Short mmCIF file of C-alpha atoms in Angstrom, two decimals:
data_model
loop_
_atom_site.label_atom_id
_atom_site.label_comp_id
_atom_site.label_asym_id
_atom_site.label_seq_id
_atom_site.Cartn_x
_atom_site.Cartn_y
_atom_site.Cartn_z
CA UNK A 1 -11.24 0.20 -13.14
CA UNK A 2 -15.00 -0.64 -11.30
CA UNK A 3 -17.11 -3.67 -10.73
CA UNK A 4 -20.81 -1.93 -11.57
CA UNK A 5 -24.29 -4.26 -9.90
CA UNK A 6 -26.93 -2.58 -11.81
CA UNK A 7 -30.39 -3.42 -10.17
CA UNK A 8 -30.13 -1.86 -7.20
CA UNK A 9 -26.95 -3.99 -6.19
CA UNK A 10 -28.93 -6.96 -7.96
CA UNK A 11 -28.33 -7.50 -11.51
CA UNK A 12 -25.07 -9.13 -12.79
CA UNK A 13 -21.72 -7.26 -11.83
CA UNK A 14 -20.67 -5.67 -14.76
CA UNK A 15 -16.61 -4.60 -15.11
CA UNK A 16 -16.53 -1.24 -16.61
CA UNK A 17 -13.31 0.64 -17.42
CA UNK A 18 -11.11 -2.04 -17.72
CA UNK A 19 -8.54 -0.26 -19.34
CA UNK A 20 -8.09 2.14 -16.41
CA UNK A 21 -5.89 0.49 -13.99
CA UNK A 22 -5.57 3.34 -11.39
CA UNK A 23 -8.05 2.77 -8.82
CA UNK A 24 -11.14 -0.23 -8.28
CA UNK A 25 -13.91 0.27 -7.15
CA UNK A 26 -17.53 -1.49 -6.62
CA UNK A 27 -20.04 0.69 -7.68
CA UNK A 28 -24.17 0.15 -7.32
CA UNK A 29 -27.11 2.26 -7.06
CA UNK A 30 -28.19 1.19 -3.82
CA UNK A 31 -28.01 2.17 -0.03
CA UNK A 32 -24.99 1.28 2.13
CA UNK A 33 -27.82 -0.78 4.12
CA UNK A 34 -28.08 -2.98 0.86
CA UNK A 35 -24.05 -3.97 0.88
CA UNK A 36 -25.16 -7.77 2.46
CA UNK A 37 -26.79 -7.74 -1.03
CA UNK A 38 -24.10 -6.26 -2.61
CA UNK A 39 -22.46 -8.95 -0.97
CA UNK A 40 -24.50 -11.72 -1.85
CA UNK A 41 -24.74 -10.68 -5.65
CA UNK A 42 -20.43 -11.05 -5.60
CA UNK A 43 -20.12 -14.17 -4.26
CA UNK A 44 -22.86 -15.47 -6.61
CA UNK A 45 -20.44 -15.24 -9.28
CA UNK A 46 -17.27 -16.06 -7.68
CA UNK A 47 -16.44 -12.04 -7.57
CA UNK A 48 -15.87 -11.63 -4.67
CA UNK A 49 -17.28 -10.25 -1.18
CA UNK A 50 -18.11 -7.59 0.66
CA UNK A 51 -16.26 -7.22 4.34
CA UNK A 52 -17.18 -4.26 6.76
CA UNK A 53 -16.78 -0.71 5.01
CA UNK A 54 -14.67 -2.63 1.17
CA UNK A 55 -15.23 -5.62 -1.33
CA UNK A 56 -12.44 -7.86 -2.08
CA UNK A 57 -12.31 -9.02 -5.83
CA UNK A 58 -11.53 -12.32 -6.66
CA UNK A 59 -8.26 -11.74 -9.03
CA UNK A 60 -8.94 -14.75 -11.33
CA UNK A 61 -12.56 -13.07 -11.43
CA UNK A 62 -11.08 -9.83 -12.54
CA UNK A 63 -8.73 -10.95 -15.13
CA UNK A 64 -11.81 -13.15 -16.93
CA UNK A 65 -14.19 -10.69 -16.93
CA UNK A 66 -11.67 -8.11 -18.62
CA UNK A 67 -11.96 -10.32 -21.62
CA UNK A 68 -8.86 -10.86 -24.29
CA UNK A 69 -6.60 -8.61 -23.43
CA UNK A 70 -2.88 -7.99 -24.22
CA UNK A 71 0.45 -8.59 -22.87
CA UNK A 72 0.77 -4.36 -21.63
CA UNK A 73 -2.64 -5.02 -19.75
CA UNK A 74 -1.46 -7.70 -17.77
CA UNK A 75 1.88 -5.61 -17.02
CA UNK A 76 -0.02 -2.41 -15.47
CA UNK A 77 -2.70 -5.31 -13.82
CA UNK A 78 0.15 -6.96 -12.32
CA UNK A 79 1.70 -3.25 -11.14
CA UNK A 80 -1.89 -2.17 -9.55
CA UNK A 81 -1.69 -5.92 -7.41
CA UNK A 82 1.81 -5.02 -7.32
CA UNK A 83 0.49 -1.46 -5.24
CA UNK A 84 -1.83 -3.63 -3.36
CA UNK A 85 0.21 -5.36 -2.00
CA UNK A 86 2.48 -2.68 -0.62
CA UNK A 87 -0.64 -0.65 0.68
CA UNK A 88 -1.35 -4.26 2.49
CA UNK A 89 -4.42 -4.61 0.32
CA UNK A 90 -4.27 -8.55 -0.95
CA UNK A 91 -6.03 -10.78 1.04
CA UNK A 92 -3.87 -13.34 3.20
CA UNK A 93 -4.12 -16.11 1.14
CA UNK A 94 -3.38 -13.27 -2.25
CA UNK A 95 -6.11 -14.63 -4.19
CA UNK A 96 -8.43 -11.11 -3.22
CA UNK A 97 -7.59 -7.56 -4.05
CA UNK A 98 -9.58 -4.81 -1.51
CA UNK A 99 -11.23 -2.40 -3.15
CA UNK A 100 -13.86 0.77 -2.93
CA UNK A 101 -17.31 0.61 -2.08
CA UNK A 102 -19.84 3.76 -3.59
CA UNK A 103 -23.75 3.49 -3.53
CA UNK A 104 -24.32 6.76 -4.27
CA UNK A 105 -27.02 7.06 -6.58
CA UNK A 106 -25.77 7.39 -10.16
CA UNK A 107 -27.41 9.48 -12.78
CA UNK A 108 -26.21 7.62 -15.27
CA UNK A 109 -24.07 3.94 -15.41
CA UNK A 110 -21.10 5.48 -17.46
CA UNK A 111 -20.78 8.40 -14.51
CA UNK A 112 -17.29 9.51 -13.61
CA UNK A 113 -16.20 11.89 -10.89
CA UNK A 114 -14.40 14.73 -12.39
CA UNK A 115 -11.47 14.20 -13.19
CA UNK A 116 -9.76 16.34 -10.75
CA UNK A 117 -11.10 15.42 -8.08
CA UNK A 118 -11.33 11.77 -8.80
CA UNK A 119 -8.97 8.45 -7.03
CA UNK A 120 -7.89 7.71 -10.14
CA UNK A 121 -6.61 10.71 -11.03
CA UNK A 122 -5.24 11.13 -7.55
CA UNK A 123 -3.49 7.87 -7.66
CA UNK A 124 -1.95 8.37 -11.40
CA UNK A 125 -0.68 12.41 -10.02
CA UNK A 126 1.19 11.03 -7.10
CA UNK A 127 2.29 7.54 -8.42
CA UNK A 128 5.05 9.97 -10.12
CA UNK A 129 6.61 11.05 -7.20
CA UNK A 130 9.18 8.17 -6.50
CA UNK A 131 9.39 6.86 -2.74
CA UNK A 132 11.68 4.23 -1.32
CA UNK A 133 9.91 1.14 0.34
CA UNK A 134 10.59 -0.16 4.32
CA UNK A 135 9.41 -2.83 6.25
CA UNK A 136 8.19 -1.88 9.98
CA UNK A 137 9.05 -3.91 12.51
CA UNK A 138 8.64 -4.94 16.04
CA UNK A 139 8.32 -7.40 18.95
CA UNK A 140 4.52 -8.23 20.63
CA UNK A 141 4.03 -10.44 22.81
CA UNK A 142 7.48 -12.22 22.32
CA UNK A 143 6.98 -12.54 18.57
CA UNK A 144 8.33 -10.45 15.43
CA UNK A 145 5.49 -8.19 13.21
CA UNK A 146 6.36 -6.59 10.24
CA UNK A 147 5.06 -4.70 7.42
CA UNK A 148 5.84 -3.04 4.18
CA UNK A 149 5.25 0.44 4.97
CA UNK A 150 5.76 2.43 1.45
CA UNK A 151 5.19 6.31 3.50
CA UNK A 152 7.77 7.21 5.47
CA UNK A 153 10.07 10.14 5.44
CA UNK A 154 12.27 12.24 7.44
CA UNK A 155 10.36 14.93 9.62
CA UNK A 156 13.58 16.63 12.33
CA UNK A 157 16.71 16.64 12.52
CA UNK A 158 16.88 18.32 15.74
CA UNK A 159 15.28 16.57 17.70
CA UNK A 160 15.44 13.44 15.12
CA UNK A 161 12.47 12.84 14.21
CA UNK A 162 10.58 10.65 11.18
CA UNK A 163 6.89 9.98 10.43
CA UNK A 164 4.88 6.85 8.65
CA UNK A 165 1.91 6.07 7.45
CA UNK A 166 0.43 2.92 8.10
CA UNK A 167 -2.73 1.81 6.62
CA UNK A 168 -6.14 1.63 9.35
CA UNK A 169 -6.72 -1.74 7.54
CA UNK A 170 -3.03 -3.27 8.88
CA UNK A 171 -3.39 -5.87 11.05
CA UNK A 172 0.38 -5.43 11.89
CA UNK A 173 0.43 -1.95 13.04
CA UNK A 174 -1.59 -1.89 16.09
CA UNK A 175 0.90 -4.65 17.40
CA UNK A 176 3.91 -2.59 16.56
CA UNK A 177 2.14 0.20 18.26
CA UNK A 178 1.30 -1.64 21.28
CA UNK A 179 4.88 -1.99 21.89
CA UNK A 180 5.96 1.85 22.03
CA UNK A 181 9.14 1.24 19.55
CA UNK A 182 9.55 -0.03 16.24
CA UNK A 183 12.49 -0.64 13.79
CA UNK A 184 12.21 0.70 9.84
CA UNK A 185 14.36 -1.50 7.34
CA UNK A 186 14.69 0.42 4.16
CA UNK A 187 14.92 -2.34 1.80
CA UNK A 188 17.49 -2.68 -1.12
CA UNK A 189 17.08 -3.38 -4.65
CA UNK A 190 17.30 -7.20 -4.41
CA UNK A 191 14.52 -7.72 -1.78
CA UNK A 192 11.53 -6.98 -4.01
CA UNK A 193 9.90 -10.41 -2.70
CA UNK A 194 10.70 -9.68 0.88
CA UNK A 195 8.56 -6.40 0.83
CA UNK A 196 5.49 -8.38 -0.99
CA UNK A 197 5.79 -11.02 1.67
CA UNK A 198 5.52 -8.57 4.54
CA UNK A 199 2.46 -6.67 2.62
CA UNK A 200 0.47 -9.73 2.55
CA UNK A 201 -1.62 -10.01 5.92
CA UNK A 202 -1.36 -13.31 8.06
CA UNK A 203 1.01 -16.21 8.09
CA UNK A 204 4.99 -16.62 9.47
CA UNK A 205 6.07 -13.41 7.26
CA UNK A 206 9.76 -13.89 9.10
CA UNK A 207 9.97 -17.71 8.33
CA UNK A 208 13.21 -18.21 6.76
CA UNK A 209 14.10 -14.49 7.06
CA UNK A 210 17.50 -13.35 8.68
CA UNK A 211 17.14 -11.24 11.25
CA UNK A 212 19.20 -9.42 14.19
CA UNK A 213 17.19 -7.99 17.35
CA UNK A 214 17.30 -4.06 17.66
CA UNK A 215 19.46 -3.38 21.25
CA UNK A 216 17.00 -1.19 22.67
CA UNK A 217 13.61 -2.40 21.19
CA UNK A 218 14.74 -5.85 19.99
CA UNK A 219 12.57 -5.11 16.81
CA UNK A 220 14.05 -7.40 13.28
CA UNK A 221 16.47 -6.05 11.81
CA UNK A 222 16.40 -7.55 8.59
CA UNK A 223 19.75 -8.74 7.32
CA UNK A 224 20.90 -7.26 3.53
CA UNK A 225 18.90 -4.15 3.89
CA UNK A 226 20.10 -0.75 2.76
CA UNK A 227 19.72 1.29 6.05
CA UNK A 228 17.77 0.76 9.13
CA UNK A 229 16.22 2.85 12.37
CA UNK A 230 15.38 2.45 15.09
CA UNK A 231 12.63 4.55 16.74
CA UNK A 232 10.19 5.36 19.39
CA UNK A 233 6.19 6.33 19.29
CA UNK A 234 5.49 10.18 20.28
CA UNK A 235 2.51 10.99 18.97
CA UNK A 236 0.19 9.61 16.44
CA UNK A 237 -2.30 11.40 14.32
CA UNK A 238 -6.02 10.15 12.91
CA UNK A 239 -5.81 10.77 8.92
CA UNK A 240 -8.48 9.37 6.39
CA UNK A 241 -8.09 5.92 6.11
CA UNK A 242 -3.99 6.15 7.30
CA UNK A 243 -2.35 6.99 10.72
CA UNK A 244 0.60 9.76 10.75
CA UNK A 245 3.24 8.20 13.40
CA UNK A 246 5.24 10.50 14.49
CA UNK A 247 8.67 8.52 16.10
CA UNK A 248 11.85 9.68 17.41
CA UNK A 249 15.60 8.02 16.01
CA UNK A 250 17.05 6.50 18.64
CA UNK A 251 19.16 4.67 16.73
CA UNK A 252 20.30 4.16 13.10
CA UNK A 253 22.84 2.75 10.38
CA UNK A 254 23.18 1.86 7.60
CA UNK A 255 23.50 -1.56 6.27
CA UNK A 256 24.96 -2.44 2.75
CA UNK A 257 26.34 -0.63 -0.62
CA UNK A 258 23.24 -1.94 -2.03
CA UNK A 259 21.10 0.09 -4.24
CA UNK A 260 17.33 0.86 -3.02
CA UNK A 261 13.95 -0.51 -4.06
CA UNK A 262 11.91 2.24 -5.33
CA UNK A 263 8.20 2.67 -6.01
CA UNK A 264 7.59 4.64 -9.02
CA UNK A 265 4.28 4.91 -11.19
CA UNK A 266 2.74 1.69 -9.09
CA UNK A 267 5.65 -0.52 -10.14
CA UNK A 268 8.36 -1.39 -7.64
CA UNK A 269 12.18 -1.29 -9.37
CA UNK A 270 15.52 -0.80 -8.62
CA UNK A 271 17.68 2.71 -9.23
CA UNK A 272 19.30 2.65 -12.77
CA UNK A 273 23.01 1.66 -11.78
CA UNK A 274 24.99 4.63 -11.67
CA UNK A 275 28.21 5.40 -8.94
CA UNK A 276 26.67 8.71 -6.84
CA UNK A 277 29.66 11.61 -6.94
CA UNK A 278 32.68 11.14 -5.20
CA UNK A 279 31.75 14.26 -3.06
CA UNK A 280 27.74 15.34 -3.37
CA UNK A 281 26.63 18.52 -3.09
CA UNK A 282 23.54 19.00 -0.61
CA UNK A 283 21.29 21.79 -1.40
CA UNK A 284 18.40 20.87 1.39
CA UNK A 285 17.12 17.79 2.64
CA UNK A 286 13.56 17.29 3.55
CA UNK A 287 14.79 17.27 7.50
CA UNK A 288 16.52 20.37 6.78
CA UNK A 289 14.81 22.95 4.78
CA UNK A 290 12.59 25.31 6.31
CA UNK A 291 10.78 26.37 3.54
CA UNK A 292 7.43 26.57 3.81
CA UNK A 293 6.64 26.36 -0.07
#
């Protein structure tokens, strides 16, 4: 789904390919130098504005511009917002969603990027890789900070390392990074609202949230999670619009027997309820496998 601004960004915004909810962007036949024009055009109809390198589109305007839609479309639209929420791409008040801005000229207004390289195709395919969901926490200036992070995983067993990939747009990660140590809370399937709360920038995320301080860093250990880790930053690498953070595990523990919260095809959900085998056979884990394939 994308918003097209005709006439060099001065024309009335038009919502295109509303059925494709795999991505969201603003497109115009204009130079990046004209982004102030694009911002005024969006603002004139209540569609949003350009801030920095991205557009912030009004969610109500998007629904209205899409016209009459069935329940399936609205469910998929909500799933798209869930995806944006997990990555911190909703405004503080939850009324706007972040979108990429593409000002390259088009030969026709209906031209699409090649399917194999398009953002839509990338998100669609990678969305089939199921992941857990975490909340990263730390103490900054004697206050708790935290944010939802889907991109987290085991990296090495010797030494014990993990990695996470916070967005460069995150307002909370620089605060957590400043402390040098942080906690990772692996969410349970009954913590969807907690996940959404920490995915939005601003506000008192810890209001009415039960937590205890980790013994080494003081990072908040949230109640009711599946497991928890305390980590120390080893190195940080720049990678596109995210950071790759490598951290050493200082302490870790399971917390509850609750099923984990998962993220799959743009939707937050829990595992189907089934008991694991009593003695599972371990073939290989990402942290122990030496395969380069």
